[in-house]
JSON list of C-alpha atoms in Angstrom, two decimals:
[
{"chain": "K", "resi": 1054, "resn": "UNK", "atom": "CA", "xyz": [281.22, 201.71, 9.39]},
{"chain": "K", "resi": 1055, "resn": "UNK", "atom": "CA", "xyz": [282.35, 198.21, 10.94]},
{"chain": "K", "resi": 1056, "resn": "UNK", "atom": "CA", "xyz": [279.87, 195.60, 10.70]},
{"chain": "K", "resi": 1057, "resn": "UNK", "atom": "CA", "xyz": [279.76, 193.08, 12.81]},
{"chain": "K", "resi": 1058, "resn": "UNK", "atom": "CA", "xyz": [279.79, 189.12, 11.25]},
{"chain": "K", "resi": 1059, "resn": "UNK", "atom": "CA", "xyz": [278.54, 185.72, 12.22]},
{"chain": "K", "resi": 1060, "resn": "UNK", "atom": "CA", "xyz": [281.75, 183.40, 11.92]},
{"chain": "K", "resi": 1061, "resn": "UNK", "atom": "CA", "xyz": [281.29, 179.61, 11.06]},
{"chain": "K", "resi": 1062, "resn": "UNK", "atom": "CA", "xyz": [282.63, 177.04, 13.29]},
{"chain": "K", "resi": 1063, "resn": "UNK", "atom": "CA", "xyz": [283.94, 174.12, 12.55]},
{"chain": "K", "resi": 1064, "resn": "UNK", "atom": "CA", "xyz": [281.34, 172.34, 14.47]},
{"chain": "K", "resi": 1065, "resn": "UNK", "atom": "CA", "xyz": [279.00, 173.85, 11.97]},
{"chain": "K", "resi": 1066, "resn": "UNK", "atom": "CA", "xyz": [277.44, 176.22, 14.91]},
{"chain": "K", "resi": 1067, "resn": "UNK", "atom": "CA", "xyz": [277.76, 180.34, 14.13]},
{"chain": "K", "resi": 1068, "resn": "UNK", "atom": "CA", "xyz": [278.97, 182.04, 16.96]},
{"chain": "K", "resi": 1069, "resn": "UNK", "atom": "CA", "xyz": [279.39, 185.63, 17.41]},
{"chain": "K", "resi": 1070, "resn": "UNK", "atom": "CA", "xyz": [283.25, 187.16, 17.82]},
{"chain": "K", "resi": 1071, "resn": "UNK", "atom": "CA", "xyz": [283.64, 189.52, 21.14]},
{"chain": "K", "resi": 1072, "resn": "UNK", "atom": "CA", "xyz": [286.16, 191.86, 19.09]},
{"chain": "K", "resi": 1073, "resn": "UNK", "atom": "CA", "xyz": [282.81, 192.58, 17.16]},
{"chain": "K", "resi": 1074, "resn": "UNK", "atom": "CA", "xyz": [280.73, 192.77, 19.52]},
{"chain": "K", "resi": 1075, "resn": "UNK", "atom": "CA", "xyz": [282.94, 195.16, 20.94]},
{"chain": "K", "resi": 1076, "resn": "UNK", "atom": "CA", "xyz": [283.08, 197.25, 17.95]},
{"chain": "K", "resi": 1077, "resn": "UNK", "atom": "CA", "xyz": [279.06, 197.43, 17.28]},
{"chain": "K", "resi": 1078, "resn": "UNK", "atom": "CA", "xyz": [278.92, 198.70, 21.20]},
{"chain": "K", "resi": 1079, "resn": "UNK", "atom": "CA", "xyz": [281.79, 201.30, 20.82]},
{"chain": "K", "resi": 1080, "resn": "UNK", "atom": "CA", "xyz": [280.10, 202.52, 17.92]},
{"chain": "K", "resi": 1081, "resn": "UNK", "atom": "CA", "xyz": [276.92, 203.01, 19.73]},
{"chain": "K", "resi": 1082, "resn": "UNK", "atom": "CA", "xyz": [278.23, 204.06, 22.50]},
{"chain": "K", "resi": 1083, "resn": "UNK", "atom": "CA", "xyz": [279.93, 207.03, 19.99]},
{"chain": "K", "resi": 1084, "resn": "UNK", "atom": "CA", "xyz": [276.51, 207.65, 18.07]},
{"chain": "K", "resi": 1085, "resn": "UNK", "atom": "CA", "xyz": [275.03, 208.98, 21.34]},
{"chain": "K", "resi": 1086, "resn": "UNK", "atom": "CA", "xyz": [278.19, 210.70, 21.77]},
{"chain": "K", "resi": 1087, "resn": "UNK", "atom": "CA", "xyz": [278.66, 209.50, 25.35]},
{"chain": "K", "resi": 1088, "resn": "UNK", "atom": "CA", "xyz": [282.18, 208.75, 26.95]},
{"chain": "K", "resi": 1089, "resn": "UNK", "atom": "CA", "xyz": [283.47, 205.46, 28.34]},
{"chain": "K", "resi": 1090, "resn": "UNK", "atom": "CA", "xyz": [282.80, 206.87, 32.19]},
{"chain": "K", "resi": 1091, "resn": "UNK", "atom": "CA", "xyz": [279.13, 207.97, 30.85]},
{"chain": "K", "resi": 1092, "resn": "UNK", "atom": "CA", "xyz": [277.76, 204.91, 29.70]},
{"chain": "K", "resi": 1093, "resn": "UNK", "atom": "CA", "xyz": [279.54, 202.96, 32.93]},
{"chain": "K", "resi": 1094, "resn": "UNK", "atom": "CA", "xyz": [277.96, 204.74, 35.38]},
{"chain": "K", "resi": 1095, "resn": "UNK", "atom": "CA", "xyz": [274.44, 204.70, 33.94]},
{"chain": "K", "resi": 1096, "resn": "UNK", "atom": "CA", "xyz": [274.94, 201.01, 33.33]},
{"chain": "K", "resi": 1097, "resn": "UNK", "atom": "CA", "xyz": [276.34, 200.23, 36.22]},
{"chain": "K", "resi": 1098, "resn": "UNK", "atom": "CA", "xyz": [279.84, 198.79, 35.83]},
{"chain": "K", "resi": 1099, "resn": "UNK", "atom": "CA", "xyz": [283.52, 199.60, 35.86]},
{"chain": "K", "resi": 1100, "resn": "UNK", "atom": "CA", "xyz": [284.87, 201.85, 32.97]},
{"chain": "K", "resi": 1101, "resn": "UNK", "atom": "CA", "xyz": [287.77, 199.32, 32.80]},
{"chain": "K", "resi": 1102, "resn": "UNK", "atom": "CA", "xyz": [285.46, 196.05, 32.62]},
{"chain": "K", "resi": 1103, "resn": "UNK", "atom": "CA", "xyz": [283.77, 198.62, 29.32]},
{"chain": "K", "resi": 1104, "resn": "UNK", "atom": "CA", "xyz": [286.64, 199.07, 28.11]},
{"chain": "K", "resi": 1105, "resn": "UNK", "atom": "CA", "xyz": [288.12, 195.86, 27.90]},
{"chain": "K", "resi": 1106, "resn": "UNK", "atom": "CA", "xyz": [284.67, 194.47, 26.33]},
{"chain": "K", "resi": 1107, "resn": "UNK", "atom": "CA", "xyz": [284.73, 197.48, 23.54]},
{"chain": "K", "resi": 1108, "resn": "UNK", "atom": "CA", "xyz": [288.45, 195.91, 22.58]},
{"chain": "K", "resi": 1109, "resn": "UNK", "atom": "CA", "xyz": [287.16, 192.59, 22.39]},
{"chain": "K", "resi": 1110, "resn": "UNK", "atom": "CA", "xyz": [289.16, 191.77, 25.43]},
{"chain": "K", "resi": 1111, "resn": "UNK", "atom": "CA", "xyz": [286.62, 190.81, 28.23]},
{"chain": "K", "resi": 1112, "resn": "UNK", "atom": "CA", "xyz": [282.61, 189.33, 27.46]},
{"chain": "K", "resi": 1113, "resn": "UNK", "atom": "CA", "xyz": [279.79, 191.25, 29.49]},
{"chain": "K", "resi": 1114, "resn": "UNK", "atom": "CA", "xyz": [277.46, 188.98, 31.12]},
{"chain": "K", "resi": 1115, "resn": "UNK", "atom": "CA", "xyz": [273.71, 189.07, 30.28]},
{"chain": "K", "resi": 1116, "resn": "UNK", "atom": "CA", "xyz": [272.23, 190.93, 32.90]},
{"chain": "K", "resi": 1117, "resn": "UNK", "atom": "CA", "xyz": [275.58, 193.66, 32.02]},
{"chain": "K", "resi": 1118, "resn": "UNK", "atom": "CA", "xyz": [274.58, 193.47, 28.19]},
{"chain": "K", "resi": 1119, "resn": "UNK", "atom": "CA", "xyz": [270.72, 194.13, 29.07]},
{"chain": "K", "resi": 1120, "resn": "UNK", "atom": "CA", "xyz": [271.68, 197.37, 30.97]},
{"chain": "K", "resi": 1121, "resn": "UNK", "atom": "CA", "xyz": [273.92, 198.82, 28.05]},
{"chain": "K", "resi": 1122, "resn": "UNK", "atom": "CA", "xyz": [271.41, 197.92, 25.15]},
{"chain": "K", "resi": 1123, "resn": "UNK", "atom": "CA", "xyz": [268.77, 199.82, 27.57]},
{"chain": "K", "resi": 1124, "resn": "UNK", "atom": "CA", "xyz": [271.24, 203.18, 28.24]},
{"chain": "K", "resi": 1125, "resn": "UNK", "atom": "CA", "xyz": [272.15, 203.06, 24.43]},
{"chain": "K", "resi": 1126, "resn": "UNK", "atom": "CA", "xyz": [268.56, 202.52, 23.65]},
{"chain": "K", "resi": 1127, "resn": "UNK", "atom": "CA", "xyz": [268.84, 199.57, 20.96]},
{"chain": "K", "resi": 1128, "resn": "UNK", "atom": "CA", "xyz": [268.83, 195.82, 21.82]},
{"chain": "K", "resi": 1129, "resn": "UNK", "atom": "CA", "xyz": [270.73, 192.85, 21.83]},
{"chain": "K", "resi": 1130, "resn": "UNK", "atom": "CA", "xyz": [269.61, 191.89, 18.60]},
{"chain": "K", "resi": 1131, "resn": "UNK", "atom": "CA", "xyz": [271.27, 194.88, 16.67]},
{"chain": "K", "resi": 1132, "resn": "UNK", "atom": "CA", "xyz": [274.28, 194.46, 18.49]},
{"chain": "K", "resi": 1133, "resn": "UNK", "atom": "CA", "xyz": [275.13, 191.20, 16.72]},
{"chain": "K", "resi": 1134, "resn": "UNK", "atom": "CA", "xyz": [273.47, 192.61, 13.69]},
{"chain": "K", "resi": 1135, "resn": "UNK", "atom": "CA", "xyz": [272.55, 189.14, 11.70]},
{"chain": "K", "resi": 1136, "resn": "UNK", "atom": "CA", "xyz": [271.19, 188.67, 8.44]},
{"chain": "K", "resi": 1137, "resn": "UNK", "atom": "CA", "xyz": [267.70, 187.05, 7.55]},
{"chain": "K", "resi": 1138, "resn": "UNK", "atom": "CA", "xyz": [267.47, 183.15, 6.52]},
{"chain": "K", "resi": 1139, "resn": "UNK", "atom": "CA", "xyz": [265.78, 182.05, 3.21]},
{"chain": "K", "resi": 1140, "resn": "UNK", "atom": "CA", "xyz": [263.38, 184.99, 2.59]},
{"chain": "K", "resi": 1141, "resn": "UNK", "atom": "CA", "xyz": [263.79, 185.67, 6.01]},
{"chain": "K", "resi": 1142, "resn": "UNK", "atom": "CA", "xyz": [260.85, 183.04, 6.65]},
{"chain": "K", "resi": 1143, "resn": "UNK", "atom": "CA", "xyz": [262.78, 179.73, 7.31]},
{"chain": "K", "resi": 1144, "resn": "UNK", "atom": "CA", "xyz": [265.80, 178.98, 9.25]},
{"chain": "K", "resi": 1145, "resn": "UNK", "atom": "CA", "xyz": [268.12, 176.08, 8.94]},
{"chain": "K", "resi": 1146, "resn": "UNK", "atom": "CA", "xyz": [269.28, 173.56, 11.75]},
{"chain": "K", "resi": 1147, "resn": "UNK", "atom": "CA", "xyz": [272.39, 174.26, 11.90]},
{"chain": "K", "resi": 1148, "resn": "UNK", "atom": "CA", "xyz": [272.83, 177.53, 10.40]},
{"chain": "K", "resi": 1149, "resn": "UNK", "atom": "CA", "xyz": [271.21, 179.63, 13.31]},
{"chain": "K", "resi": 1150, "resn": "UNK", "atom": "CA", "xyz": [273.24, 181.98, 15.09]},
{"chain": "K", "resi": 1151, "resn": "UNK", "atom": "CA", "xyz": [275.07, 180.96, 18.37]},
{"chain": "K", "resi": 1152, "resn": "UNK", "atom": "CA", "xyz": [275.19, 183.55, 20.78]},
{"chain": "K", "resi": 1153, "resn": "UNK", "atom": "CA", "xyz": [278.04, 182.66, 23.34]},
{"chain": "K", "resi": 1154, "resn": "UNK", "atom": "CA", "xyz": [278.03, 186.01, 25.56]},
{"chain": "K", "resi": 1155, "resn": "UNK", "atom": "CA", "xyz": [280.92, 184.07, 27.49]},
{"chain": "K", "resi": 1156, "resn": "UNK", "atom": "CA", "xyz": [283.64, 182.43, 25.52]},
{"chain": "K", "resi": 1157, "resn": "UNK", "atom": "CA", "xyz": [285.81, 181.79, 28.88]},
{"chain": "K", "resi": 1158, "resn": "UNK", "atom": "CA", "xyz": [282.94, 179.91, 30.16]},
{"chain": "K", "resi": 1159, "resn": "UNK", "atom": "CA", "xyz": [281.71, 177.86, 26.86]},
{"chain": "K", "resi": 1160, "resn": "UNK", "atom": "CA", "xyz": [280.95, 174.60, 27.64]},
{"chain": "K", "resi": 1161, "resn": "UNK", "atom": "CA", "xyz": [279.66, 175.35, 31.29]},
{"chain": "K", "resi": 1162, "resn": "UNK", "atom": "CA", "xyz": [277.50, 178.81, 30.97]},
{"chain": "K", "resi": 1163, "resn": "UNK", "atom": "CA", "xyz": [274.77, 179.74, 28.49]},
{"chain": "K", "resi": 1164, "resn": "UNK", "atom": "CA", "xyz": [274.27, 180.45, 24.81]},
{"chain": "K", "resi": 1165, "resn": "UNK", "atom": "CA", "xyz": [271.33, 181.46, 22.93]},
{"chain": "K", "resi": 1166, "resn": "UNK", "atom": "CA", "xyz": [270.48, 179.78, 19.52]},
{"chain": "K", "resi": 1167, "resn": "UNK", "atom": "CA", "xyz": [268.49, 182.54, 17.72]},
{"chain": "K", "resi": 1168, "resn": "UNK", "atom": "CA", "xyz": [265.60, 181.33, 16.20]},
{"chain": "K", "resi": 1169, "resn": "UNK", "atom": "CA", "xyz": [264.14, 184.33, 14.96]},
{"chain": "K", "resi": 1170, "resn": "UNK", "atom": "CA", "xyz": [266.65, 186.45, 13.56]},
{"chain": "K", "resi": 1171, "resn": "UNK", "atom": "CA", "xyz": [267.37, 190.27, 14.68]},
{"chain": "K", "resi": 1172, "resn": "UNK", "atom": "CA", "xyz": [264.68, 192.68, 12.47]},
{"chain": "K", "resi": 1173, "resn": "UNK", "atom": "CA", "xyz": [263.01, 195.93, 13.18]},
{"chain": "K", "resi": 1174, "resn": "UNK", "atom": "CA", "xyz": [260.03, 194.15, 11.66]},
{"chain": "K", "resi": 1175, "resn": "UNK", "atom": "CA", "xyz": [260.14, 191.30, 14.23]},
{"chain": "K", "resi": 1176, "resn": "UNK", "atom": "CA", "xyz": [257.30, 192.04, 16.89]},
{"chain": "K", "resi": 1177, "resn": "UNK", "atom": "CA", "xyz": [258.64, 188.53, 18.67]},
{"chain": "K", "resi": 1178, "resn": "UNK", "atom": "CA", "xyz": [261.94, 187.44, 19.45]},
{"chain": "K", "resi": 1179, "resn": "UNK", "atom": "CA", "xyz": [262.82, 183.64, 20.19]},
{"chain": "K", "resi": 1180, "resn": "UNK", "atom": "CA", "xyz": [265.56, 182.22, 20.84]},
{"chain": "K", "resi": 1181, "resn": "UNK", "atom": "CA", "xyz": [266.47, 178.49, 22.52]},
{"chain": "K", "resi": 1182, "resn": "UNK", "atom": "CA", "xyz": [268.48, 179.22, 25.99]},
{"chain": "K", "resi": 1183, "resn": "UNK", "atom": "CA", "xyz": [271.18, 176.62, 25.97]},
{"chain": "K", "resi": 1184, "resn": "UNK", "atom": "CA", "xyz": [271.97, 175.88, 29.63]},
{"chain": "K", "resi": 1185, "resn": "UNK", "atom": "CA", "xyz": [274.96, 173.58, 30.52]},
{"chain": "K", "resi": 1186, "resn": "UNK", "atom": "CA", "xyz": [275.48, 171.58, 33.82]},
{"chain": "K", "resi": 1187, "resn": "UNK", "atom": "CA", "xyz": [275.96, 174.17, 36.18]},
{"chain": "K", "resi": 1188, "resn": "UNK", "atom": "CA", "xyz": [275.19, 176.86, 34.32]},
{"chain": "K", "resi": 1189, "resn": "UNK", "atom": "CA", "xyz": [273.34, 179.84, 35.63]},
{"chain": "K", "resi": 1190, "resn": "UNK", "atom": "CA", "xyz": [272.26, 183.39, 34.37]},
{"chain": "K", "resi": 1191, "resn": "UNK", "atom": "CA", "xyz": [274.69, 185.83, 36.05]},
{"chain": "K", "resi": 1192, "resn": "UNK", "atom": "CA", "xyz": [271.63, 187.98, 37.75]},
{"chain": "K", "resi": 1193, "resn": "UNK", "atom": "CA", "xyz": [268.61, 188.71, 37.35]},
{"chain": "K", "resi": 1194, "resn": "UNK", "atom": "CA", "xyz": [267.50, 190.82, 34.62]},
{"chain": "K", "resi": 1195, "resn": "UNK", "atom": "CA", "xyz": [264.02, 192.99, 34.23]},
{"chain": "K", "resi": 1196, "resn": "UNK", "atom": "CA", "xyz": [262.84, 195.09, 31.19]},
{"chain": "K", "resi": 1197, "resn": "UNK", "atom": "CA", "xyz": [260.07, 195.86, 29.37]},
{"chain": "K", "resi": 1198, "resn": "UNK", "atom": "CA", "xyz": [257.19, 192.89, 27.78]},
{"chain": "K", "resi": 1199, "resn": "UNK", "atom": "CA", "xyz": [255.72, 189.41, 28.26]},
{"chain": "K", "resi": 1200, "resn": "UNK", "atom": "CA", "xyz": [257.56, 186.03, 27.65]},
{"chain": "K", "resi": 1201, "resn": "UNK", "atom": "CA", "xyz": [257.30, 182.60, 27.57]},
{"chain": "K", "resi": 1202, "resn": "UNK", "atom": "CA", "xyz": [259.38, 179.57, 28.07]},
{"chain": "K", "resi": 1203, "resn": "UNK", "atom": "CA", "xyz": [259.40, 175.62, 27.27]},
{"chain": "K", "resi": 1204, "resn": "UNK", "atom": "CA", "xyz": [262.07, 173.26, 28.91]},
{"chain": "K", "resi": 1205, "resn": "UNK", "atom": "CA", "xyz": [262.89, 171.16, 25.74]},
{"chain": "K", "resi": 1206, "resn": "UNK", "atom": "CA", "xyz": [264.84, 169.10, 28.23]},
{"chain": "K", "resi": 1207, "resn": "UNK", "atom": "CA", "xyz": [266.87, 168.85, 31.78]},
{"chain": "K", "resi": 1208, "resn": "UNK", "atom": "CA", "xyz": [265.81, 170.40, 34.86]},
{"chain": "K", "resi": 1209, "resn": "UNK", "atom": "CA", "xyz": [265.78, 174.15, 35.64]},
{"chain": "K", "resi": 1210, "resn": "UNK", "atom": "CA", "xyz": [265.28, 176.57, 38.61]},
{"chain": "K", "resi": 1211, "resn": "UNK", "atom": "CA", "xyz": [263.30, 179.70, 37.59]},
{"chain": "K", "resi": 1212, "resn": "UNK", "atom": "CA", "xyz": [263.14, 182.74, 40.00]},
{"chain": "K", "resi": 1213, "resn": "UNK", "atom": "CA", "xyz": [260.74, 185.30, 39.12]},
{"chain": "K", "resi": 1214, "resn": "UNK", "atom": "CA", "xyz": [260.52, 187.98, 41.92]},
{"chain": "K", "resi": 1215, "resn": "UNK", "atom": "CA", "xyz": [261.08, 186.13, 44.79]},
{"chain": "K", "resi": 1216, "resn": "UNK", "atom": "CA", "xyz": [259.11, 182.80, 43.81]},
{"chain": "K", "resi": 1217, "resn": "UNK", "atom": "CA", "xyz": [261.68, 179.52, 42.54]},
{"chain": "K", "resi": 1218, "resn": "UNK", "atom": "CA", "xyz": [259.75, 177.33, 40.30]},
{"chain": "K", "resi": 1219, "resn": "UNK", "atom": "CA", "xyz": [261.47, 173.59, 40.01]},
{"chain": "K", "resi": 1220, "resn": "UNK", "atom": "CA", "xyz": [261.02, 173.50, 36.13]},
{"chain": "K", "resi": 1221, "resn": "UNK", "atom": "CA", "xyz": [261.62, 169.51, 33.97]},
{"chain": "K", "resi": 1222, "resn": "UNK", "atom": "CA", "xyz": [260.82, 168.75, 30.63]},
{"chain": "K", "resi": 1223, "resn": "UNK", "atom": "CA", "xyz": [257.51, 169.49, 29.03]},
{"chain": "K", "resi": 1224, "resn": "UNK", "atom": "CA", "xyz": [256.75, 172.01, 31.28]},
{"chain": "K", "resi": 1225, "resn": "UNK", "atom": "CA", "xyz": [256.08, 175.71, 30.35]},
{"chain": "K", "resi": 1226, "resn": "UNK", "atom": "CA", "xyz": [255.65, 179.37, 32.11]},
{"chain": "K", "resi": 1227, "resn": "UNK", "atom": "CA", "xyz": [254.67, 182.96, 31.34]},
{"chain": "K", "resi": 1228, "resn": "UNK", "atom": "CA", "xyz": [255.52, 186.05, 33.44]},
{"chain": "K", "resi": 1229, "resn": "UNK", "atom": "CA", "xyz": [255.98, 189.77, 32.85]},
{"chain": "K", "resi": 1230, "resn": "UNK", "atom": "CA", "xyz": [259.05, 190.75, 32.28]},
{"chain": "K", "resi": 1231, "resn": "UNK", "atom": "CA", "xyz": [259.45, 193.49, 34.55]},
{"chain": "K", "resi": 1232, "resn": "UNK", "atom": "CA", "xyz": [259.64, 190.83, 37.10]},
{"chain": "K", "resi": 1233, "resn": "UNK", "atom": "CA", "xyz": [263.37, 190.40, 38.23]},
{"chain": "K", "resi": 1234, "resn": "UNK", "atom": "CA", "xyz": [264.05, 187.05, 36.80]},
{"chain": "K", "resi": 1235, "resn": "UNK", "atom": "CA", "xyz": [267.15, 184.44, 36.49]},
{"chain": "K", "resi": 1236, "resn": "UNK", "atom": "CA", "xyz": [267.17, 180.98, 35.87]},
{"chain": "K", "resi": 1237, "resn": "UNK", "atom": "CA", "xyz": [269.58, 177.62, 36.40]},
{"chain": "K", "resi": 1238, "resn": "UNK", "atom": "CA", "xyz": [270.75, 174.41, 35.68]},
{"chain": "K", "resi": 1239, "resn": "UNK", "atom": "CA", "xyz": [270.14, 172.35, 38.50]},
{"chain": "K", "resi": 1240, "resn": "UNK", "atom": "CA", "xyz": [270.00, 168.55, 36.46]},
{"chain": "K", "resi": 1241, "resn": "UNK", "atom": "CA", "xyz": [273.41, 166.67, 35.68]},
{"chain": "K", "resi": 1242, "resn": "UNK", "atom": "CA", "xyz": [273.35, 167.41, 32.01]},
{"chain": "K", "resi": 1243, "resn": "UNK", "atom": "CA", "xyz": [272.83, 170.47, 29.54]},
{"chain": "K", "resi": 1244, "resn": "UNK", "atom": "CA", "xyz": [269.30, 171.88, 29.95]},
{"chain": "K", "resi": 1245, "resn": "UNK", "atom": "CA", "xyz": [267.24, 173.54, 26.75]},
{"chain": "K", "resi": 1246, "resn": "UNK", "atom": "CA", "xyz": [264.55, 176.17, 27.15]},
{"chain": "K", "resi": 1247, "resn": "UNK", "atom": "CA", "xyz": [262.51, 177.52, 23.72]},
{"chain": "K", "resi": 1248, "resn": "UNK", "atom": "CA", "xyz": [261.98, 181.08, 25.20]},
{"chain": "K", "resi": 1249, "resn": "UNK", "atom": "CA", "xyz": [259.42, 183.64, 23.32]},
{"chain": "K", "resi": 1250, "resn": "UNK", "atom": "CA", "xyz": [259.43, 187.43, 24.50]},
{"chain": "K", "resi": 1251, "resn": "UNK", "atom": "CA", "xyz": [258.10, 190.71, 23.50]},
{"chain": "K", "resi": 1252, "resn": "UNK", "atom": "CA", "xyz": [258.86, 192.94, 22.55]},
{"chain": "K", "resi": 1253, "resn": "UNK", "atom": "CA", "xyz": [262.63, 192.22, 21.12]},
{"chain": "K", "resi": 1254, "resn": "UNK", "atom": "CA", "xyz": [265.22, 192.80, 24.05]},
{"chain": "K", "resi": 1255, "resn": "UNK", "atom": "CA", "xyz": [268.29, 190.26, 22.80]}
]
């Protein structure tokens, strides 16, 4: 079985490689024993767009990635498949895993710095949503839980349902999750958010 790696930068950030991504969701995609048209049309997208993304040619989006975790019945989390820190209690600066679900758009979309790593023993997920100038989630996404959200800095516009909430530094928010929601940058430099949710869904 392939197994999908964390590569090192040079930068010294980890960032996840979309030909293994691509392999983790072809194999789960085969484990359920459904075909490329199946798991399309239940997750609403093109066959080709699947394809391309299982052959590490094309990058889903996040709201794309939540619907095929949710058909496949796993999460995001096991599809980069990462390994526990020191003990799996403490995590280095540095050394956490870089989740760029968009390399054509790096350096104007959004990446997720993992903070707690993938486990089935993990009742939590965090992760720090790395927003840059301009950058905006592709949709909005719903799904199971509860989370919770800190702007570590810039300005953000959160939509939860239909309410937009003008979001700066220092402030927080909680909603339930099965509340369409999406997010912004809407400040003239890279915005930060510590986000907490449960149960695991990345």
């Amino acid at each position: 079985m392939n197994k999908i790696e964390l590569e090192k930068q040079p930068n010294g950030i980890t960032e996840t490689n979309p030909a293994r991504l691509g392999i983790r969701l072809k194999l789960a995609r085969q484990t359920r024993g459904l075909t490329l048209k199946a798991l399309s049309e239940a997750a609403n997208c093109s066959e080709s767009l699947l394809s391309k993304i299982e052959n590490g040619k094309a990058s889903p989006s996040l709201p794309m990635l939540h619907r095929l975790v949710q058909v496949l019945e796993t999460n995001i989390g096991w599809m980069f498949e990462e390994s526990d820190g020191e003990e799996g209690i403490v995590f280095r600066a540095g050394a956490r895993p870089l989740i760029a679900l968009d390399p054509l758009r790096r350096g104007e979309g959004i990446s997720l710095e993992r903070i707690i790593p993938y486990s089935p023993g993990h009742l939590l997920q965090c992760n720090i949503h790395h927003i840059e100038k301009d950058g905006a989630s592709a949709g909005p996404i719903q799904h199971a839980g509860e989370e919770v959200g800190y702007i570590l800095a810039g300005e953000v516009e959160l939509t939860v349902g239909e309410k937009h909430f003008q979001l700066t530094e220092g402030d927080a928010f909680v909603f339930n999750s099965d509340l369409p929601h999406s997010y912004r940058n809407t400040g003239n430099k890279r915005a930060s958010i510590f986000w907490v949710n449960t149960p695991p869904t990345f």
